[in-house]
Structures are given as structure tokens and as C-alpha cells.
Short mmCIF file of C-alpha atoms in Angstrom, two decimals:
data_model
loop_
_atom_site.label_atom_id
_atom_site.label_comp_id
_atom_site.label_asym_id
_atom_site.label_seq_id
_atom_site.Cartn_x
_atom_site.Cartn_y
_atom_site.Cartn_z
CA MET F 251 0.00 23.32 -5.58
CA ILE F 252 3.55 21.96 -5.57
CA THR F 253 5.50 20.15 -8.26
CA LEU F 254 7.82 17.29 -7.40
CA LYS F 255 10.21 15.43 -9.69
CA ILE F 256 9.84 11.75 -8.85
CA ASN F 257 11.86 9.23 -10.85
CA GLY F 258 12.45 11.88 -13.51
CA GLN F 259 8.76 12.71 -13.95
CA ASP F 260 7.07 15.90 -12.74
CA PHE F 261 4.02 15.52 -10.51
CA SER F 262 1.96 18.61 -9.71
CA VAL F 263 -0.10 17.94 -6.63
CA ASP F 264 -2.50 19.99 -4.58
CA VAL F 265 -1.41 19.06 -1.06
CA ASP F 266 -0.54 20.83 2.13
CA PRO F 267 3.22 21.51 1.80
CA ALA F 268 3.72 19.82 5.19
CA THR F 269 2.29 16.52 3.91
CA PRO F 270 4.89 13.79 4.37
CA LEU F 271 6.62 12.99 1.10
CA LEU F 272 5.73 9.31 1.59
CA TRP F 273 2.02 10.02 1.11
CA VAL F 274 2.59 12.17 -1.96
CA ILE F 275 4.67 9.37 -3.48
CA ARG F 276 2.12 6.67 -2.67
CA ASP F 277 -1.23 8.45 -2.91
CA TYR F 278 -0.65 11.07 -5.60
CA ALA F 279 2.12 9.59 -7.75
CA GLY F 280 0.73 6.06 -7.33
CA LEU F 281 4.15 4.59 -6.55
CA THR F 282 3.48 2.09 -3.79
CA GLY F 283 6.87 0.40 -3.57
CA THR F 284 7.93 2.79 -0.81
CA LYS F 285 6.39 1.46 2.38
CA PHE F 286 4.89 3.01 5.50
CA GLY F 287 6.37 1.34 8.54
CA CYS F 288 6.37 3.48 11.64
CA GLY F 289 5.74 7.09 10.65
CA ILE F 290 8.51 8.36 12.93
CA ALA F 291 11.66 7.62 10.89
CA GLN F 292 12.70 4.71 13.08
CA CYS F 293 12.31 1.70 10.78
CA GLY F 294 13.55 2.85 7.35
CA ALA F 295 10.84 1.16 5.27
CA CYS F 296 10.02 4.56 3.73
CA THR F 297 13.58 5.30 2.53
CA VAL F 298 13.86 7.11 -0.80
CA HIS F 299 16.68 9.14 -2.35
CA LEU F 300 16.62 12.92 -2.38
CA ASN F 301 19.36 14.08 -4.75
CA GLY F 302 20.97 10.66 -4.30
CA ASN F 303 20.92 10.71 -0.51
CA PRO F 304 18.75 8.31 1.49
CA ILE F 305 16.03 10.03 3.53
CA ARG F 306 13.01 8.90 5.52
CA SER F 307 10.04 10.02 3.46
CA CYS F 308 7.57 9.50 6.31
CA ILE F 309 8.84 12.61 8.12
CA THR F 310 10.07 14.71 5.19
CA PRO F 311 7.59 17.46 4.30
CA ALA F 312 6.80 17.43 0.58
CA GLN F 313 7.76 21.12 0.37
CA LEU F 314 11.39 20.24 1.20
CA ALA F 315 11.59 18.09 -1.92
CA VAL F 316 10.45 20.79 -4.37
CA GLY F 317 13.16 21.40 -6.98
CA GLN F 318 15.04 18.25 -6.02
CA GLU F 319 15.38 14.80 -7.56
CA ILE F 320 13.36 12.14 -5.75
CA THR F 321 14.11 8.51 -6.56
CA THR F 322 11.95 5.67 -5.29
CA ILE F 323 12.41 1.92 -5.53
CA GLU F 324 10.47 2.03 -8.82
CA GLY F 325 13.01 4.46 -10.30
CA ILE F 326 16.29 2.96 -9.14
CA ALA F 327 16.74 0.58 -12.09
CA PRO F 328 18.61 1.91 -15.13
CA GLY F 329 15.49 1.98 -17.30
CA ASP F 330 16.63 -0.46 -19.97
CA GLY F 331 14.66 -3.34 -18.51
CA ALA F 332 17.55 -4.43 -16.31
CA LEU F 333 17.40 -4.34 -12.54
CA HIS F 334 19.68 -2.19 -10.42
CA PRO F 335 22.66 -4.31 -9.26
CA VAL F 336 21.35 -4.21 -5.68
CA GLN F 337 17.94 -5.46 -6.81
CA GLN F 338 19.57 -8.28 -8.77
CA ALA F 339 21.81 -9.19 -5.83
CA TRP F 340 18.76 -9.29 -3.56
CA ILE F 341 17.18 -11.86 -5.87
CA ASP F 342 20.37 -13.87 -6.34
CA GLU F 343 21.05 -14.03 -2.59
CA GLN F 344 17.38 -14.60 -1.72
CA VAL F 345 17.57 -11.72 0.75
CA PRO F 346 13.89 -11.05 1.53
CA GLN F 347 11.79 -13.13 3.82
CA CYS F 348 8.54 -11.21 4.26
CA GLY F 349 9.85 -8.41 2.03
CA TYR F 350 8.21 -5.46 3.76
CA CYS F 351 11.45 -3.62 4.58
CA GLN F 352 13.17 -4.47 1.33
CA SER F 353 12.50 -1.27 -0.62
CA GLY F 354 14.09 0.70 2.22
CA GLN F 355 16.96 -1.77 2.50
CA ILE F 356 17.63 -1.63 -1.25
CA MET F 357 17.49 2.17 -1.36
CA ALA F 358 19.93 2.47 1.55
CA ALA F 359 22.27 -0.12 0.02
CA ALA F 360 22.21 1.58 -3.38
CA ALA F 361 23.11 4.93 -1.80
CA LEU F 362 25.95 3.27 0.13
CA LEU F 363 27.41 1.70 -3.01
CA GLU F 364 27.10 4.92 -4.99
CA GLY F 365 29.45 6.62 -2.54
CA ASN F 366 31.49 3.61 -1.45
CA PRO F 367 31.83 0.91 -4.12
CA ALA F 368 33.82 -1.43 -1.85
CA PRO F 369 32.31 -1.12 1.63
CA SER F 370 33.69 -2.92 4.66
CA ASP F 371 31.40 -4.72 7.08
CA ALA F 372 31.60 -1.65 9.34
CA ASP F 373 30.62 0.61 6.43
CA ILE F 374 27.64 -1.62 5.70
CA ASP F 375 26.61 -1.66 9.36
CA THR F 376 26.76 2.14 9.54
CA ALA F 377 24.86 2.71 6.29
CA MET F 378 22.18 0.17 7.10
CA ALA F 379 21.70 1.09 10.76
CA GLY F 380 18.11 2.02 11.38
CA ILE F 381 16.68 0.04 8.47
CA ILE F 382 14.91 -2.58 10.53
CA CYS F 383 14.24 -6.08 9.25
CA ARG F 384 11.78 -7.77 11.57
CA CYS F 385 12.61 -11.14 9.98
CA GLY F 386 16.32 -10.76 10.80
CA THR F 387 17.76 -11.31 7.34
CA TYR F 388 20.78 -9.12 8.15
CA PRO F 389 23.39 -11.74 7.11
CA ARG F 390 21.70 -12.07 3.71
CA ILE F 391 21.45 -8.28 3.41
CA ARG F 392 25.22 -8.03 3.96
CA LYS F 393 25.83 -10.77 1.35
CA GLY F 394 23.53 -8.98 -1.08
CA ILE F 395 25.38 -5.69 -0.66
CA LYS F 396 28.74 -7.38 -1.18
CA ARG F 397 27.44 -9.18 -4.27
CA ALA F 398 26.08 -5.91 -5.69
CA ALA F 399 29.41 -4.19 -4.99
CA LEU F 400 31.22 -6.86 -7.01
CA ALA F 401 28.71 -6.55 -9.85
CA ILE F 402 29.05 -2.76 -9.93
CA SER F 403 32.84 -3.03 -9.88
CA ALA F 404 32.82 -5.56 -12.72
CA SER F 405 30.44 -3.39 -14.74
CA ARG F 406 32.67 -0.34 -14.30
CA GLU F 407 35.76 -2.30 -15.31
CA GLU F 408 33.95 -3.64 -18.36
CA ALA F 409 32.96 -0.10 -19.31
CA GLY F 410 36.53 1.11 -18.77
CA ASN F 411 35.60 3.21 -15.76
CA GLY F 412 37.18 1.00 -13.10
#
């Protein structure tokens, strides 16, 4: 039995500690926004945050996440009914086409903006490398990240934290 903190909630699950975190999130916690893409950490569809850092949950043993904060796409919004700025930017810029990779894209973008609120194109390319979009919406992804960066900056200035 292991206990994981996912989106601020404790989940005690009876799984082999080597079970990929992805399957604990989806099958035991019932949070299906995180997607299975390749199972070998090559596509990024399974990206979640572990203590704020993006990881590939398809290859991360659940045991490695014990005692750490796991955030999925369902938990990234502030909790007041509003969307995370990256989620809102994705809607405003009409980023998704098929949408399958989008939870991974959003999680990677949110982590980027947490550490770098004004990323350059090169910063975006580096942070988003390995999150594959089979539909090729990369220009819209870049626009979405830049729009979210502006929204985050404006929000911080409004709150007096800019």
C-alpha cells in the first residue's frame, strides 16, 4: 500500500510500487486527463508535475512519487472556478486540433512559465521539446504560451507582485 498526494488529495492505493504513476493517476485516482501516448517517455502526452517539475508519468514508478506533490491537468487550475492562464490561452488561441497531446502540452507550458515568466522562442522550444503534437499545431502552441505569459504578467502586476 502506498499513499500519493495528487492535486492536494491523498490516495492510498494497493499497487506494485513499480507501477507507472500514469496508471495510478488514471486507474486508481480516476483522473483521466493525463493521457497514455507511447509508454516510453517519447511523446509527452503523460506529462504531470512532480513538485512543480514536469515529468513523464508513463515511466515514473509510483514509489518515486510517495511524499511528493503530484499535479495533473485536473489540478492545475487555481480552484476558484477559473482556468489556469495556460488553459485559458489554449482556448483563446484555439490551440488544439485533435487535443490528445494537449494535457501534456499545457503541463509543460505551465511549468515553463512558473520558472520563466517571459520566455523567448528558444526557451519555449527547449521546454516543449519532446511533447509531440501529431497535428502540428506548434505555431499555435507558441502563441498560446506567449498569451499565457502576458496574462500571468498582467495578473502579477495587478496583484502588486510584478
